[in-house]
XYZ file of C-alpha atoms in Angstrom:
679
model
C 131.230 -16.025 106.240
C 127.836 -15.555 108.166
C 126.865 -12.981 111.084
C 124.850 -12.972 114.075
C 124.001 -10.452 116.683
C 125.130 -11.353 120.210
C 123.553 -9.570 123.055
C 125.702 -8.107 125.655
C 125.662 -5.694 128.664
C 126.853 -3.011 126.184
C 124.467 -3.596 123.567
C 124.302 -6.136 120.819
C 127.534 -7.097 118.992
C 128.180 -8.497 115.514
C 130.075 -12.184 115.426
C 131.308 -13.174 112.240
C 131.358 -16.900 111.762
C 134.233 -18.467 109.728
C 133.181 -21.829 108.158
C 136.592 -23.361 109.050
C 137.259 -26.144 111.718
C 139.336 -25.401 114.844
C 140.331 -27.531 117.815
C 139.243 -24.937 120.421
C 137.934 -26.241 123.652
C 134.283 -26.795 124.007
C 133.563 -24.508 126.699
C 134.977 -21.544 124.584
C 132.706 -22.302 121.610
C 129.228 -20.632 121.036
C 127.014 -21.139 118.168
C 124.412 -18.316 117.125
C 122.319 -18.851 114.125
C 122.487 -16.251 111.160
C 120.213 -13.342 110.987
C 116.720 -14.092 110.108
C 114.284 -11.409 108.869
C 110.810 -11.115 110.589
C 109.221 -8.304 108.432
C 109.349 -6.535 104.916
C 112.614 -5.686 103.435
C 111.309 -2.055 103.720
C 111.219 -2.132 107.096
C 114.583 -3.807 107.938
C 113.654 -5.620 111.347
C 115.643 -8.486 112.469
C 115.581 -11.017 115.377
C 118.115 -13.165 116.975
C 117.850 -16.741 117.817
C 118.855 -18.315 121.352
C 122.553 -19.224 121.829
C 123.158 -22.744 121.779
C 126.071 -25.032 122.744
C 127.689 -26.160 119.458
C 128.178 -29.940 119.210
C 131.894 -31.156 119.222
C 131.593 -32.114 115.719
C 130.513 -28.448 114.543
C 133.507 -26.616 115.819
C 133.999 -23.382 114.060
C 136.360 -20.432 114.379
C 134.564 -17.338 115.428
C 136.020 -13.570 115.223
C 134.316 -11.022 116.949
C 134.373 -7.545 115.392
C 132.895 -4.100 116.091
C 132.311 -2.163 113.038
C 131.389 1.425 113.758
C 128.572 2.868 111.383
C 127.624 -0.484 110.377
C 126.884 -2.438 113.227
C 124.138 -0.185 114.364
C 120.544 -1.635 114.028
C 118.963 -0.314 110.727
C 117.283 2.771 111.165
C 113.587 3.131 110.753
C 112.318 5.488 108.005
C 109.684 6.835 110.577
C 112.333 7.785 113.410
C 112.276 11.561 114.170
C 115.703 13.174 114.571
C 116.120 16.592 116.168
C 118.243 19.129 114.060
C 119.937 20.726 116.887
C 121.642 23.450 114.786
C 118.352 24.940 113.416
C 115.491 27.092 114.953
C 112.456 27.979 113.003
C 110.570 31.038 114.539
C 107.852 33.550 113.360
C 107.523 37.057 114.877
C 103.763 37.859 115.304
C 102.230 40.976 116.886
C 99.609 43.639 116.582
C 100.136 46.233 114.050
C 102.924 48.841 115.123
C 104.148 46.916 117.877
C 107.745 46.870 116.552
C 108.060 43.408 114.819
C 110.080 44.721 111.909
C 112.200 47.122 113.971
C 113.099 44.147 116.162
C 113.968 42.080 113.165
C 116.363 45.121 112.132
C 118.344 44.817 115.482
C 118.579 41.017 115.497
C 120.002 41.271 111.996
C 122.481 44.082 112.965
C 123.620 42.375 116.103
C 124.314 39.079 114.106
C 126.900 40.671 112.255
C 125.005 40.460 108.860
C 126.074 43.926 107.546
C 129.639 45.014 107.531
C 131.039 47.793 109.789
C 130.058 51.172 108.436
C 127.687 49.734 105.808
C 124.475 51.979 105.589
C 121.133 50.177 106.249
C 117.696 51.964 106.071
C 115.024 51.405 108.795
C 112.532 48.597 108.594
C 115.083 46.545 106.234
C 112.519 43.777 105.953
C 109.908 46.017 104.519
C 111.106 45.958 100.865
C 107.891 46.742 99.088
C 107.293 50.257 98.033
C 103.768 50.264 99.520
C 104.918 48.894 102.739
C 107.532 51.607 103.291
C 105.004 54.473 102.229
C 102.593 53.277 104.761
C 104.564 52.120 107.265
C 103.177 48.718 107.638
C 104.275 45.117 106.809
C 101.887 43.615 104.262
C 103.821 40.369 102.990
C 105.486 37.654 105.291
C 109.319 37.559 104.415
C 112.051 34.985 105.516
C 115.613 35.609 106.611
C 118.029 33.742 108.697
C 120.689 34.959 111.376
C 123.561 32.729 113.125
C 124.112 32.770 117.050
C 126.791 30.657 118.340
C 126.637 28.132 115.323
C 122.844 27.925 115.492
C 121.062 29.003 112.536
C 117.819 30.885 113.478
C 115.356 31.194 110.532
C 113.168 34.216 111.242
C 109.733 35.024 109.481
C 108.691 38.607 109.747
C 104.693 38.491 109.629
C 102.115 41.564 109.027
C 100.593 42.807 112.007
C 97.216 44.231 110.455
C 93.981 42.165 110.755
C 93.455 42.223 106.868
C 96.496 40.455 106.184
C 95.810 37.613 108.810
C 95.986 35.187 106.031
C 99.814 35.872 105.704
C 100.341 34.806 109.307
C 98.114 31.547 108.950
C 100.144 30.735 106.047
C 103.621 30.847 107.389
C 102.867 29.377 110.859
C 103.226 25.772 109.160
C 106.944 26.809 108.710
C 108.079 27.385 112.304
C 108.400 25.531 115.560
C 107.849 28.320 117.872
C 106.915 32.029 117.919
C 107.721 35.371 119.398
C 104.685 37.377 120.536
C 105.546 41.018 120.688
C 103.282 42.992 122.945
C 103.655 46.819 123.243
C 104.739 47.446 127.030
C 101.912 50.229 127.309
C 99.025 49.127 125.065
C 99.332 45.336 126.131
C 97.371 42.810 123.948
C 95.241 44.234 121.144
C 92.704 42.654 118.851
C 95.175 41.019 116.233
C 97.164 39.709 119.490
C 94.207 37.608 120.201
C 94.056 36.328 116.370
C 97.750 35.389 115.960
C 97.945 33.971 119.487
C 94.742 31.932 119.010
C 96.416 30.380 115.648
C 99.752 29.628 117.236
C 98.062 27.789 120.440
C 95.996 25.777 117.711
C 98.967 24.615 116.060
C 100.790 23.945 119.404
C 103.429 26.093 118.853
C 105.853 27.291 121.715
C 105.311 30.930 122.622
C 107.812 33.360 123.776
C 106.051 36.574 125.006
C 108.507 39.617 124.174
C 107.270 42.804 126.065
C 108.807 45.475 123.293
C 109.103 49.166 123.612
C 110.092 48.759 127.364
C 111.920 51.960 127.214
C 108.760 54.126 126.870
C 107.987 56.324 129.750
C 104.452 55.000 130.338
C 105.491 51.340 130.293
C 103.746 48.946 132.605
C 105.591 45.391 132.161
C 103.624 43.827 134.941
C 100.043 44.900 133.519
C 101.039 43.527 130.359
C 102.254 39.918 131.261
C 98.848 39.787 133.469
C 96.628 40.813 130.668
C 98.734 38.385 128.337
C 98.385 35.512 130.694
C 94.603 36.249 130.848
C 94.567 36.164 127.099
C 96.099 32.620 127.315
C 93.532 31.581 129.662
C 90.663 32.976 127.606
C 91.835 31.112 124.274
C 91.821 27.694 126.381
C 95.784 27.205 126.504
C 97.064 24.163 128.303
C 98.854 24.679 131.661
C 102.179 24.231 129.733
C 101.295 26.898 127.317
C 100.347 29.189 130.145
C 103.830 28.683 131.694
C 105.214 30.795 128.741
C 108.807 32.640 129.348
C 108.913 36.450 128.789
C 111.609 38.738 127.409
C 111.709 42.331 127.960
C 113.021 44.352 124.979
C 113.770 47.672 123.034
C 113.971 46.914 119.467
C 114.812 50.353 118.390
C 117.738 50.357 120.914
C 118.653 46.646 120.319
C 118.506 45.831 124.058
C 116.864 43.072 125.863
C 116.813 41.406 129.334
C 114.872 38.884 131.507
C 113.671 41.569 133.953
C 112.025 44.891 132.705
C 114.553 47.093 134.798
C 117.900 45.135 134.090
C 118.378 45.125 130.588
C 121.649 44.001 128.777
C 123.635 45.869 126.408
C 122.531 43.837 123.324
C 119.801 41.282 122.354
C 121.807 38.295 123.647
C 119.061 37.501 126.204
C 116.442 37.176 123.681
C 118.747 34.995 121.469
C 119.494 32.489 124.731
C 115.760 32.312 125.201
C 115.133 31.347 121.626
C 117.826 28.785 121.540
C 116.766 27.281 124.814
C 112.895 27.663 124.541
C 112.271 26.926 121.064
C 112.566 23.068 120.235
C 114.784 22.132 117.303
C 112.785 20.740 114.572
C 111.895 17.110 114.661
C 112.055 15.540 111.222
C 112.507 12.222 109.373
C 115.666 12.444 107.693
C 115.377 8.944 106.297
C 111.729 9.122 104.749
C 111.078 10.415 101.146
C 111.108 14.238 100.481
C 108.012 16.274 101.550
C 108.027 20.030 101.376
C 104.803 22.177 101.629
C 105.118 25.552 99.621
C 104.066 28.102 101.812
C 105.086 31.286 99.773
C 105.839 32.265 96.237
C 108.316 34.814 94.877
C 109.259 35.893 91.417
C 112.396 36.851 89.603
C 112.762 38.332 86.111
C 115.350 35.846 85.332
C 114.974 32.932 87.485
C 110.914 32.769 87.170
C 108.944 31.613 89.931
C 110.377 30.819 93.118
C 108.826 28.376 95.710
C 109.583 28.834 99.179
C 108.554 26.308 102.221
C 110.123 24.157 104.752
C 111.368 20.690 104.078
C 109.168 18.406 106.425
C 111.056 15.062 105.709
C 114.002 13.550 103.662
C 115.762 16.094 101.547
C 115.858 17.905 98.395
C 118.888 18.372 95.915
C 119.429 20.571 93.050
C 118.662 18.998 89.762
C 116.483 16.410 91.372
C 113.335 15.005 89.787
C 110.195 15.628 91.996
C 106.626 15.410 91.836
C 104.151 18.059 93.317
C 100.398 17.613 94.084
C 97.468 18.569 96.360
C 95.656 16.222 98.740
C 92.778 16.315 96.275
C 94.852 16.087 93.170
C 93.788 13.704 90.598
C 96.760 14.043 88.578
C 100.414 14.350 89.902
C 102.798 16.893 88.270
C 106.533 16.239 87.677
C 109.391 18.324 87.187
C 113.003 19.190 87.964
C 114.479 21.650 90.480
C 116.615 23.994 88.638
C 118.445 26.016 91.388
C 118.060 25.698 95.148
C 118.663 28.285 97.856
C 118.729 28.847 101.717
C 118.430 31.917 103.731
C 121.531 32.894 105.641
C 122.425 36.310 107.222
C 119.740 38.246 105.137
C 120.711 36.565 101.832
C 119.607 34.005 99.673
C 122.605 31.535 99.231
C 122.776 28.691 96.553
C 122.655 25.226 98.111
C 123.366 21.767 96.468
C 121.182 19.849 99.102
C 118.897 20.825 101.911
C 117.761 18.635 104.711
C 114.352 18.301 106.505
C 113.923 20.987 109.299
C 115.409 23.755 107.180
C 113.635 26.677 105.395
C 114.616 26.859 101.415
C 113.696 28.260 98.125
C 113.746 26.998 94.752
C 113.105 27.423 90.967
C 112.229 25.031 88.094
C 108.657 24.365 88.583
C 106.911 26.911 86.572
C 103.481 26.206 87.684
C 103.732 24.988 91.583
C 101.424 26.918 93.832
C 101.150 27.788 97.495
C 99.594 24.498 99.400
C 101.063 22.019 96.910
C 103.526 19.352 98.388
C 106.784 18.637 96.444
C 107.530 15.031 96.969
C 110.138 12.316 95.943
C 109.367 11.237 92.257
C 108.629 7.658 93.286
C 106.334 8.422 96.587
C 103.979 11.090 95.904
C 102.201 11.588 99.066
C 100.854 15.086 99.745
C 100.768 16.818 103.037
C 97.549 18.713 104.326
C 96.741 21.804 102.589
C 97.029 25.398 104.347
C 93.653 26.312 105.631
C 92.905 30.096 106.051
C 89.772 31.574 107.370
C 87.066 33.071 104.993
C 86.649 36.571 103.636
C 84.151 38.827 105.063
C 84.108 41.862 102.572
C 83.885 42.065 98.647
C 83.868 44.414 95.857
C 83.063 44.430 92.218
C 86.063 44.918 89.615
C 84.534 46.306 86.558
C 86.337 47.493 83.258
C 86.530 51.053 83.025
C 83.576 52.606 80.813
C 83.930 56.259 81.536
C 84.466 59.029 79.142
C 88.198 59.052 80.044
C 88.333 55.413 79.520
C 91.782 54.041 78.090
C 93.597 57.449 78.088
C 95.876 56.578 81.126
C 96.146 52.628 81.466
C 97.992 50.393 79.702
C 95.781 47.153 80.451
C 91.991 48.121 80.199
C 90.437 44.992 78.860
C 88.333 42.446 81.010
C 90.754 39.686 79.726
C 93.615 41.814 81.439
C 91.711 42.131 84.348
C 90.683 38.683 84.706
C 94.511 37.334 84.274
C 95.825 39.775 86.848
C 93.033 38.745 89.380
C 93.764 34.876 88.782
C 97.548 35.589 89.457
C 96.875 37.280 92.598
C 95.191 34.091 93.617
C 98.363 32.072 93.451
C 99.809 33.808 96.383
C 96.890 35.449 98.301
C 95.329 32.336 100.044
C 92.636 34.921 101.746
C 91.462 36.316 98.413
C 88.679 34.925 96.386
C 87.479 35.813 92.883
C 84.286 35.203 91.191
C 82.572 35.979 88.055
C 80.070 39.107 88.176
C 76.643 39.736 86.681
C 78.200 40.599 83.228
C 81.318 39.362 81.418
C 83.308 42.414 82.440
C 82.660 42.086 86.108
C 84.607 40.179 88.744
C 83.669 39.767 92.490
C 86.760 40.156 94.708
C 86.386 38.892 98.312
C 88.935 39.507 101.169
C 89.647 39.979 104.891
C 88.610 43.660 104.560
C 88.742 46.769 102.724
C 92.192 47.360 103.356
C 93.292 43.999 101.982
C 91.488 44.633 98.445
C 92.808 48.296 98.546
C 96.405 47.306 98.543
C 95.733 44.661 95.575
C 94.098 47.869 93.647
C 97.296 49.994 94.460
C 99.475 47.544 93.166
C 97.414 46.812 90.029
C 97.236 50.616 89.241
C 101.058 50.995 89.613
C 101.541 48.089 87.234
C 99.481 50.018 84.381
C 96.043 48.527 85.164
C 92.791 50.821 84.777
C 89.514 49.653 86.011
C 86.534 50.608 88.355
C 85.480 49.315 91.607
C 82.082 49.341 93.515
C 81.616 49.931 97.094
C 82.812 47.408 99.718
C 79.947 45.064 100.972
C 79.851 42.537 103.616
C 79.364 38.650 102.805
C 76.007 37.327 104.513
C 75.281 33.888 105.404
C 72.271 31.527 106.105
C 72.510 30.080 109.459
C 69.760 28.085 110.878
C 67.308 29.900 108.361
C 68.335 33.257 109.671
C 70.312 36.081 107.585
C 73.586 36.608 109.561
C 76.338 39.081 108.714
C 80.042 39.410 110.168
C 80.631 41.338 113.556
C 84.042 42.589 114.473
C 85.508 43.805 117.674
C 86.666 47.197 117.569
C 89.120 48.949 120.059
C 89.236 52.585 119.901
C 91.923 54.499 121.936
C 91.002 58.093 122.322
C 91.535 61.185 124.484
C 88.853 61.710 127.120
C 87.481 64.929 125.642
C 86.489 63.049 122.415
C 84.963 59.810 123.982
C 81.414 61.554 123.545
C 81.488 61.879 119.646
C 83.169 58.346 119.246
C 80.462 56.607 121.517
C 77.666 58.432 119.454
C 79.129 57.345 116.091
C 79.496 53.821 117.069
C 76.380 53.618 118.687
C 74.431 55.200 115.436
C 76.166 51.988 113.446
C 74.574 49.475 115.659
C 77.775 49.088 118.074
C 77.500 47.278 121.483
C 79.877 48.646 123.955
C 81.649 45.702 125.810
C 83.978 47.600 127.897
C 85.420 51.224 128.766
C 88.589 51.857 130.696
C 89.345 55.737 131.615
C 92.773 57.033 131.739
C 94.524 53.681 130.940
C 97.314 54.380 128.387
C 98.981 58.060 128.646
C 95.689 59.741 129.419
C 93.604 57.848 126.628
C 90.536 56.013 126.945
C 89.904 52.630 125.817
C 86.667 51.632 124.425
C 85.744 48.230 123.320
C 82.937 47.556 121.049
C 81.011 44.722 119.200
C 79.704 46.200 115.849
C 78.744 45.093 112.474
C 81.266 45.062 109.624
C 79.035 47.086 107.754
C 79.284 49.776 110.438
C 82.923 50.136 110.313
C 82.942 50.628 106.445
C 83.852 54.428 106.059
C 84.015 55.196 109.476
C 87.833 55.909 109.746
C 87.869 59.196 108.000
C 84.747 60.230 109.870
C 86.226 59.415 113.358
C 89.464 61.021 112.705
C 87.449 64.196 111.622
C 85.310 64.045 114.921
C 88.387 63.505 117.265
C 90.764 66.177 115.408
C 92.946 63.147 114.373
C 93.644 61.583 117.858
C 91.580 58.511 117.606
C 93.287 55.190 117.067
C 90.804 52.325 115.839
C 91.781 48.731 115.689
C 89.350 45.927 114.442
C 89.449 42.071 114.326
C 86.609 39.585 112.938
C 84.774 38.131 115.865
C 81.781 36.155 114.474
C 78.697 35.891 112.248
C 75.530 37.293 114.015
C 71.985 38.352 113.382
C 71.316 40.842 110.594
C 71.219 44.254 112.297
C 68.931 46.064 109.957
C 69.784 49.315 107.707
C 72.832 51.347 108.731
C 73.533 54.900 107.455
C 77.213 54.673 106.543
C 77.188 58.536 104.966
C 75.304 61.587 105.934
C 76.192 63.859 102.938
C 75.367 63.648 99.045
C 77.511 64.092 96.403
C 78.216 67.147 93.770
C 78.189 65.813 90.281
C 79.343 67.336 86.909
C 76.409 68.663 84.556
C 78.702 68.049 81.540
C 82.095 67.297 79.990
C 84.634 69.846 79.686
C 87.112 71.917 81.656
C 86.561 73.169 85.231
C 86.617 76.893 85.354
C 87.388 79.256 88.430
C 84.197 81.404 87.644
C 82.139 78.194 88.242
C 83.932 76.911 91.343
C 83.685 80.356 93.052
C 79.990 79.917 93.484
C 79.952 75.978 93.657
C 82.401 76.029 96.633
C 79.734 77.291 98.702
C 77.656 74.250 98.565
C 80.294 71.702 99.669
C 83.786 70.483 99.602
C 85.256 70.239 96.312
C 87.339 67.356 94.693
C 88.663 69.218 91.504
C 90.351 72.489 90.899
C 90.180 75.021 87.746
C 91.787 73.916 84.658
C 91.020 70.033 85.315
C 89.038 68.067 82.855
C 85.690 66.471 84.174
C 82.940 64.444 82.371
C 79.177 64.147 82.893
C 78.239 62.276 86.167
C 81.632 62.586 87.801
C 81.555 63.402 91.400
C 83.371 66.818 92.050
C 82.642 67.297 95.303
C 80.612 66.459 98.736
C 77.417 68.304 99.234
C 76.657 69.754 102.350
C 72.915 68.492 102.573
C 72.098 64.666 102.139
C 70.889 64.670 98.636
C 72.820 64.727 95.432
C 73.238 67.986 93.135
C 74.430 68.335 89.711
C 76.557 71.236 89.254
C 77.867 72.917 86.274
C 81.621 73.316 87.042
C 82.374 73.966 83.459
C 80.454 77.103 83.078
C 82.260 80.084 81.655
C 81.811 83.780 82.349
C 79.581 85.738 79.780
C 81.836 87.661 77.351
C 80.221 91.230 76.418
C 81.602 94.553 75.379
C 80.215 96.273 78.309
C 82.783 96.890 81.376
C 81.642 95.266 84.448
C 81.912 96.712 87.672
C 83.469 93.746 89.318
C 86.054 93.135 86.324
C 88.917 93.640 88.699
C 87.797 91.720 91.738
C 90.056 88.852 92.579
C 88.720 85.320 92.652
C 89.266 83.360 95.706
C 88.997 79.442 95.530
C 89.684 77.016 98.423
C 91.940 74.264 98.108
C 90.410 71.326 96.807
C 90.240 67.814 98.489
C 92.129 65.190 96.604
C 90.671 62.058 97.781
C 93.155 58.905 98.013
C 92.266 55.302 96.972
C 91.357 54.417 100.456
C 89.366 57.654 101.265
C 87.474 57.198 97.879
C 86.669 53.499 98.680
C 85.329 54.721 102.204
C 83.157 57.632 100.457
C 81.275 55.767 97.854
C 77.953 54.150 98.332
C 75.655 51.747 96.357
C 75.147 53.875 93.259
C 78.760 55.221 92.993
C 81.847 53.708 91.641
C 85.622 54.387 91.981
C 87.515 54.775 88.661
C 91.242 53.829 89.300
C 94.046 54.455 86.732
C 97.834 54.795 87.039
C 97.683 58.452 87.401
C 94.078 59.407 88.737
C 91.405 58.220 91.189
C 88.092 59.646 90.305
C 84.465 58.986 91.759
C 81.368 58.750 89.295
C 77.967 57.656 89.550
C 77.261 54.138 88.405
C 75.289 54.322 85.232
C 73.604 50.678 85.787
C 72.316 52.086 89.176
C 70.302 54.844 87.435
C 68.857 52.242 85.089
C 67.862 49.855 88.175
C 66.002 53.084 89.788
């Protein structure tokens, strides 16, 4: 039997030609040639010859048939297919604009939790440090279902220091929800995350959150957001963004600010309508870019990413590599999971367009592409912006070294830092001047301090130097990073803030009085060096009312020396136990970091001197014992409550000749012995 395509009004039909004679009339007979290939077998392209009259001597029986599923033209492997049952979105915003709270409401209204089930606030903030600080640090995945459509949701951090997390996960989504506070409007981090989204041509839905606030001004927020789109060079199509008004804490949303529904259905409808379903190549070989890593004590390393083309199956043999890899690694997928209703659900097969997680590749890293075994073809790796601040990590060499920590050697320190590099793309680690020193670079002091806090909770003991900026040579000139700083402060405290930023070489860009609830918003362009250690001083000067937000702007000319601390330090004269007798007189010279009965060592910083020079004090001095009755024997010693600097406060306080000693139980400040030798 031979076959041929016969063009008709309703499309090509397959004619099956039987090689048997029949005496049908000539007018009822047509002859078509068999299929003939016009290209390589992999492309499967075919052509059909022109129909001709069959001679009387070559009469054949023809049987026409339409075979569904087999008669369609062969599918090209490069053909894009839309997965209409999936939407992939990321929620991006400035810090404290309500991303995680909105995700909580979306999960609850999607019937993820059973009726009466107790759930905590900020469900997505599962990390202990995230809950303590009230901020999102790590990007996390979840999924909900709405009218049969699976919506993969990625919750991202809002703080500028964790912008690398946002850059990393934008590769997995097809659109973003840009949350903007209904009072504050666009903030520095809003500009950063929106710029990244527009550069990747992601569809943006603007969500004006916290619309239930008394001082809400939705029209102003929409106007300023539109201006931000224009400033960032958005196209006309991107500027025509849809807007949804919502209250994440109440779980309500609407298309008009004063007409909200009783639930978040308008938001879900906007997501399904405005965010395009993923366009994928189902018939191409497997390609999946790993964008996140997790770890399980029993399963080992868990890689997370979106399947770009083809499909991935459990127990499948795969290869994985980076674009610049010389050698391709191979392995087997042990377990496969998808995200569904706030859970990781085992799966046998995941098609392109969906987000999944898998185990089995113990050394796979972020930025590597998992491919079909016989078609290793890497996707472009993830690019993140360069770090601007660095600190030096050292092995602890103080008098109390090794007493509180479990991991104290340089080998332990190096292994832990290298392990952090596997999932923290915005971090850099280099060797220091000595074998026990490591230079760690990040987006900001907070970015690196979160790493320190995690390490001390894991049992590591080490010392770190003060944060310093990373300079560059541009056109033969020394340049340093500048940041855009936005301060919101009550009108009566504007003067101290302006003086403080001016002394640190800041340049005022804008000042708007009485904009948000009686607060004055001041915008500055200031060297990153000028922002080191400024938060505590600003809160003190404004009685805790100032709100400071910063974002990297650009590299600019070196601005000269900047004084970041006005006071010197009180340092211990000798090692021993602190006495109340000694503290009674020393407390008049400044604020103390230690209390009576604590152990200190020589050159440990025990307080802040009220003057600008360092002063050695003997906090271990004991009262002279004699057999003569003292006139003040019955006098009561009155001591002030000592300051207990946290890790963040200690990093803000230290200067070039000081170190912060970090242990699982304590945070101490001491003089750097190497700095004394240099002097």
